[in-house]
Amino acid sequence: MRRTASKWGLLAALFSLAAHAAPPAAKPAPKLITIGPAITQTVFALGAGDRVVGVDDSSAALPEASKVRTVGYQRALSAEGVLSLGAGVLLGSAEAGPPAVLTQLKQAGMTVETFANEPTVEAARSRIQGIAERLGVPEQGRALVAKLDEDLAKAAGRAAQVKGTKPPRILAIYARGAGTMMVAGSGTVADTLIRLTGGVNAAESLQGYKPLGAEAVVAAAPEFVLLPAGSVATVGGAEGLAKLPGLSQVKGWKLVTVEDVDFMGLGPGLGRAVARVQDSVAPVAGKGGGR
């Protein structure tokens, strides 16, 4: 009897210890690869930047992502390069690819999810919320969208203050050196950015990105030239631009810049980018109101 009692007492003690044991540690969130500047900017803004172990070349222009390893151009990814970083999830823009590489990543067990990259405010809102849902932080997503809407409302208010006056004509140029110069027509990120400032895209008659042509630039008659900040040095600044065919024939224009990521994608920083352009082209219209 004593042995039986002792046996049952031991079992009871073991059950008691098991009942009070600490729950198993939560599985760590998977590491992330983010492809596309708007995607990367959103992930960091949602507080998940510490999970990002790789970004595309364009995203590396973001200060918060500058120390993260790069995996190459977003349209020319390498499965080996991506997989070598040990991430479990790739979040990318619709431009991420090529498709065969994305298929390889999925076959290797990686979760791959892409988001539409239409250059509209509606798409930006949807993308932010979609990424937030995927990261499991929907409330932060809603807060980020609300902040974006607040910033854009301020920008719209500034534009309304000068309504009735001639809107500034802005020519947006994508430049990666003097040998690669494209103007941004309708249906581009830069076009949306210009319109949100209350300005007119001087190349709105064009669709998408087109090679910089002297006759088209002269016909556009821009008052301002919008350039990604990272491209200024590569083209020799305003002085270098002023020597290019077309721009050399248009007098009086001024150089305006935005961060590279804001020129390439509409992310949560869109409102700040709009305010930056407004400060440059219409400083009398409530300067600083959008910051």
XYZ file of C-alpha atoms in Angstrom:
291
model
C 0.000 0.000 0.000
C 2.815 2.353 0.859
C 4.416 1.752 -2.518
C 1.074 2.341 -4.252
C 0.488 5.541 -2.329
C 4.009 6.676 -3.079
C 3.515 5.912 -6.755
C 0.280 7.878 -6.954
C 1.822 10.759 -5.032
C 4.695 10.941 -7.508
C 2.296 10.943 -10.440
C 0.228 13.690 -8.830
C 3.329 15.786 -8.321
C 4.352 15.322 -11.960
C 0.880 16.334 -13.175
C 1.001 19.396 -10.929
C 4.373 20.437 -12.345
C 3.123 19.974 -15.902
C 0.037 22.045 -15.214
C 2.100 24.928 -13.905
C 4.878 24.695 -16.470
C 5.483 27.752 -18.657
C 3.721 27.621 -22.043
C 5.930 26.857 -25.033
C 7.739 29.868 -26.449
C 5.953 31.572 -29.309
C 7.353 30.766 -32.725
C 9.413 33.730 -33.966
C 7.921 35.729 -36.814
C 9.473 34.806 -40.168
C 12.151 37.034 -41.632
C 11.154 39.177 -44.604
C 12.443 40.128 -48.032
C 10.774 43.295 -49.338
C 10.812 44.166 -53.027
C 9.777 47.626 -54.238
C 10.342 50.935 -52.417
C 6.666 51.458 -51.530
C 6.514 47.936 -50.071
C 9.689 48.387 -48.046
C 8.672 51.822 -46.813
C 5.324 50.436 -45.677
C 6.821 47.451 -43.832
C 9.173 49.725 -41.889
C 6.393 52.220 -41.174
C 4.312 49.366 -39.732
C 7.085 48.560 -37.271
C 8.301 45.337 -38.894
C 11.637 46.675 -40.085
C 13.549 44.474 -37.639
C 12.306 41.436 -39.553
C 13.620 42.639 -42.933
C 16.818 40.862 -43.976
C 16.839 41.765 -47.672
C 15.546 44.490 -50.012
C 15.786 45.307 -53.709
C 18.246 47.891 -54.994
C 15.669 50.684 -55.201
C 14.519 50.164 -51.612
C 18.080 50.604 -50.384
C 17.651 54.347 -50.964
C 15.430 54.437 -47.874
C 17.508 55.566 -44.866
C 15.958 52.903 -42.639
C 16.799 50.176 -45.155
C 20.249 51.429 -46.122
C 22.045 48.840 -43.987
C 19.948 45.879 -45.117
C 21.454 43.506 -47.674
C 20.252 43.945 -51.244
C 19.079 41.179 -53.564
C 19.330 43.054 -56.861
C 16.979 44.790 -59.253
C 13.355 43.990 -58.503
C 12.620 42.658 -62.004
C 15.746 40.493 -62.133
C 15.861 38.626 -58.835
C 17.906 35.484 -58.272
C 16.335 32.596 -56.372
C 19.708 31.650 -54.912
C 20.384 35.179 -53.703
C 16.980 35.503 -52.047
C 17.020 32.068 -50.420
C 20.532 32.575 -49.064
C 19.200 35.151 -46.590
C 16.995 32.637 -44.798
C 13.766 34.622 -45.009
C 10.409 32.873 -44.903
C 8.314 35.542 -46.629
C 8.801 37.766 -49.673
C 6.534 40.790 -49.987
C 6.867 42.536 -53.322
C 5.330 44.877 -55.822
C 3.704 43.497 -58.949
C 6.973 44.257 -60.778
C 8.913 41.708 -58.719
C 10.267 38.880 -60.828
C 10.938 37.278 -63.150
C 7.923 34.958 -62.658
C 10.088 31.831 -62.942
C 12.139 32.963 -59.944
C 9.038 33.611 -57.848
C 7.868 30.093 -58.711
C 11.218 28.701 -57.597
C 10.936 30.531 -54.283
C 7.479 29.107 -53.663
C 8.680 25.604 -54.529
C 11.470 26.058 -52.003
C 8.862 26.692 -49.303
C 8.953 30.468 -49.210
C 5.726 32.459 -48.957
C 5.568 34.956 -51.820
C 2.947 37.682 -51.973
C 2.816 40.576 -54.416
C 0.752 43.757 -54.320
C -0.538 45.905 -57.174
C 1.514 49.024 -57.870
C -0.918 51.287 -59.702
C 0.109 54.930 -59.216
C -3.080 56.025 -57.461
C -3.875 57.071 -53.914
C -6.568 54.392 -53.733
C -4.024 51.719 -54.612
C -1.606 53.102 -52.005
C -4.261 52.852 -49.306
C -5.152 49.313 -50.341
C -1.505 48.255 -50.456
C -0.784 49.619 -46.983
C -3.776 47.837 -45.488
C -3.012 44.623 -47.384
C 0.562 44.533 -46.090
C -0.635 45.302 -42.571
C -3.072 42.387 -42.755
C -0.319 40.085 -43.983
C 1.933 41.144 -41.106
C -0.867 40.685 -38.588
C -1.084 44.359 -37.610
C -4.344 45.574 -39.202
C -4.857 48.346 -36.631
C -1.452 49.844 -37.421
C -2.399 49.669 -41.087
C -5.566 51.637 -40.517
C -3.635 54.222 -38.505
C -1.062 54.569 -41.280
C -3.780 55.065 -43.894
C -5.430 57.664 -41.664
C -2.126 59.557 -41.378
C -1.685 59.412 -45.156
C -5.176 60.822 -45.663
C -4.474 63.563 -43.125
C -1.273 64.570 -44.940
C -3.017 64.585 -48.317
C -5.900 66.644 -46.931
C -3.392 69.271 -45.800
C -1.792 69.219 -49.246
C -5.197 69.654 -50.890
C -5.873 72.606 -48.595
C -2.620 74.248 -49.639
C -3.454 73.703 -53.311
C -6.893 75.249 -52.773
C -5.320 78.413 -51.362
C -3.860 79.223 -54.768
C -6.804 78.008 -56.808
C -7.578 80.420 -59.609
C -3.937 81.228 -60.215
C -1.873 79.625 -62.926
C -0.746 76.202 -61.666
C 2.984 75.486 -61.887
C 4.100 73.404 -64.865
C 6.364 70.626 -63.656
C 8.408 68.281 -65.824
C 9.452 65.082 -64.024
C 12.608 63.379 -65.268
C 13.826 59.946 -64.294
C 17.600 60.040 -64.603
C 20.330 57.524 -63.973
C 23.090 59.545 -65.564
C 23.016 61.734 -68.639
C 22.708 58.648 -70.841
C 19.454 57.443 -69.259
C 16.913 60.254 -69.206
C 13.170 59.656 -69.336
C 10.271 62.060 -68.862
C 7.316 60.921 -66.773
C 4.011 61.261 -68.576
C 0.497 60.353 -67.488
C -0.044 57.164 -65.542
C 3.215 57.404 -63.584
C 4.025 57.895 -59.919
C 5.500 61.314 -60.682
C 2.324 62.335 -62.517
C 0.207 61.521 -59.453
C 2.646 63.353 -57.206
C 2.529 66.469 -59.390
C -1.263 66.483 -59.533
C -1.561 66.146 -55.762
C 0.547 69.285 -55.342
C -1.927 71.231 -57.470
C 0.526 71.480 -60.345
C 0.335 70.425 -63.987
C 2.462 67.660 -65.445
C 4.199 69.376 -68.367
C 4.421 65.978 -70.103
C 0.819 64.917 -69.481
C 0.250 64.363 -73.218
C 2.662 61.416 -73.045
C 1.793 58.046 -71.538
C 4.237 56.397 -69.164
C 7.964 57.033 -69.393
C 9.387 58.297 -72.678
C 12.943 59.221 -73.751
C 13.844 62.830 -73.127
C 13.450 64.626 -76.465
C 14.481 68.222 -77.117
C 11.368 69.194 -79.090
C 9.018 67.667 -76.523
C 10.765 69.471 -73.679
C 10.575 72.820 -75.449
C 6.883 72.250 -76.159
C 6.288 71.296 -72.518
C 7.702 74.669 -71.372
C 8.311 73.596 -67.773
C 8.698 76.090 -64.950
C 10.102 73.400 -62.660
C 12.021 70.199 -63.271
C 11.346 67.422 -60.765
C 14.165 64.932 -60.213
C 14.872 62.114 -57.728
C 17.337 63.515 -55.197
C 19.758 60.665 -55.795
C 20.027 61.601 -59.475
C 21.067 65.217 -58.997
C 24.784 64.530 -58.723
C 24.800 62.028 -61.589
C 23.452 64.614 -64.037
C 25.663 67.428 -62.790
C 22.964 69.262 -60.861
C 20.919 72.092 -62.315
C 23.941 73.235 -64.289
C 24.255 69.847 -65.967
C 20.554 69.685 -66.772
C 20.679 73.175 -68.253
C 23.128 71.915 -70.878
C 20.818 69.175 -72.161
C 19.003 69.627 -75.482
C 15.585 71.055 -74.824
C 16.193 72.202 -71.272
C 18.970 74.438 -72.561
C 16.346 76.194 -74.687
C 13.800 76.650 -71.894
C 14.701 79.598 -69.693
C 13.890 80.252 -66.064
C 13.026 76.747 -64.845
C 14.022 75.666 -61.346
C 15.124 72.279 -60.029
C 12.922 70.489 -57.482
C 13.688 67.139 -55.865
C 11.974 64.399 -53.907
C 13.467 61.312 -52.320
C 14.126 58.541 -54.820
C 11.598 56.182 -53.227
C 8.828 58.772 -53.533
C 9.573 59.170 -57.238
C 9.271 55.409 -57.793
C 6.362 54.368 -55.607
C 3.411 55.698 -53.632
C 3.987 54.666 -50.040
C 3.035 56.024 -46.625
C 5.458 58.920 -47.168
C 3.445 60.261 -50.112
C 1.947 63.148 -48.140
C 5.377 64.336 -47.030
C 6.655 64.134 -50.605
C 3.747 66.246 -51.862
C 4.429 68.847 -49.171
C 8.107 68.934 -50.147
C 7.239 69.749 -53.752
C 4.663 72.326 -52.658
C 7.273 74.036 -50.487
C 9.496 74.338 -53.554
C 7.012 75.420 -56.214
C 4.507 77.436 -54.184
C 6.161 78.500 -50.917
C 3.630 81.281 -50.361
C 0.740 78.813 -50.174
C 0.908 78.053 -46.477
C 4.511 76.863 -46.483
C 5.116 73.931 -44.175
C 1.428 73.220 -43.701
C 1.775 69.666 -44.998
C 4.587 68.609 -42.705
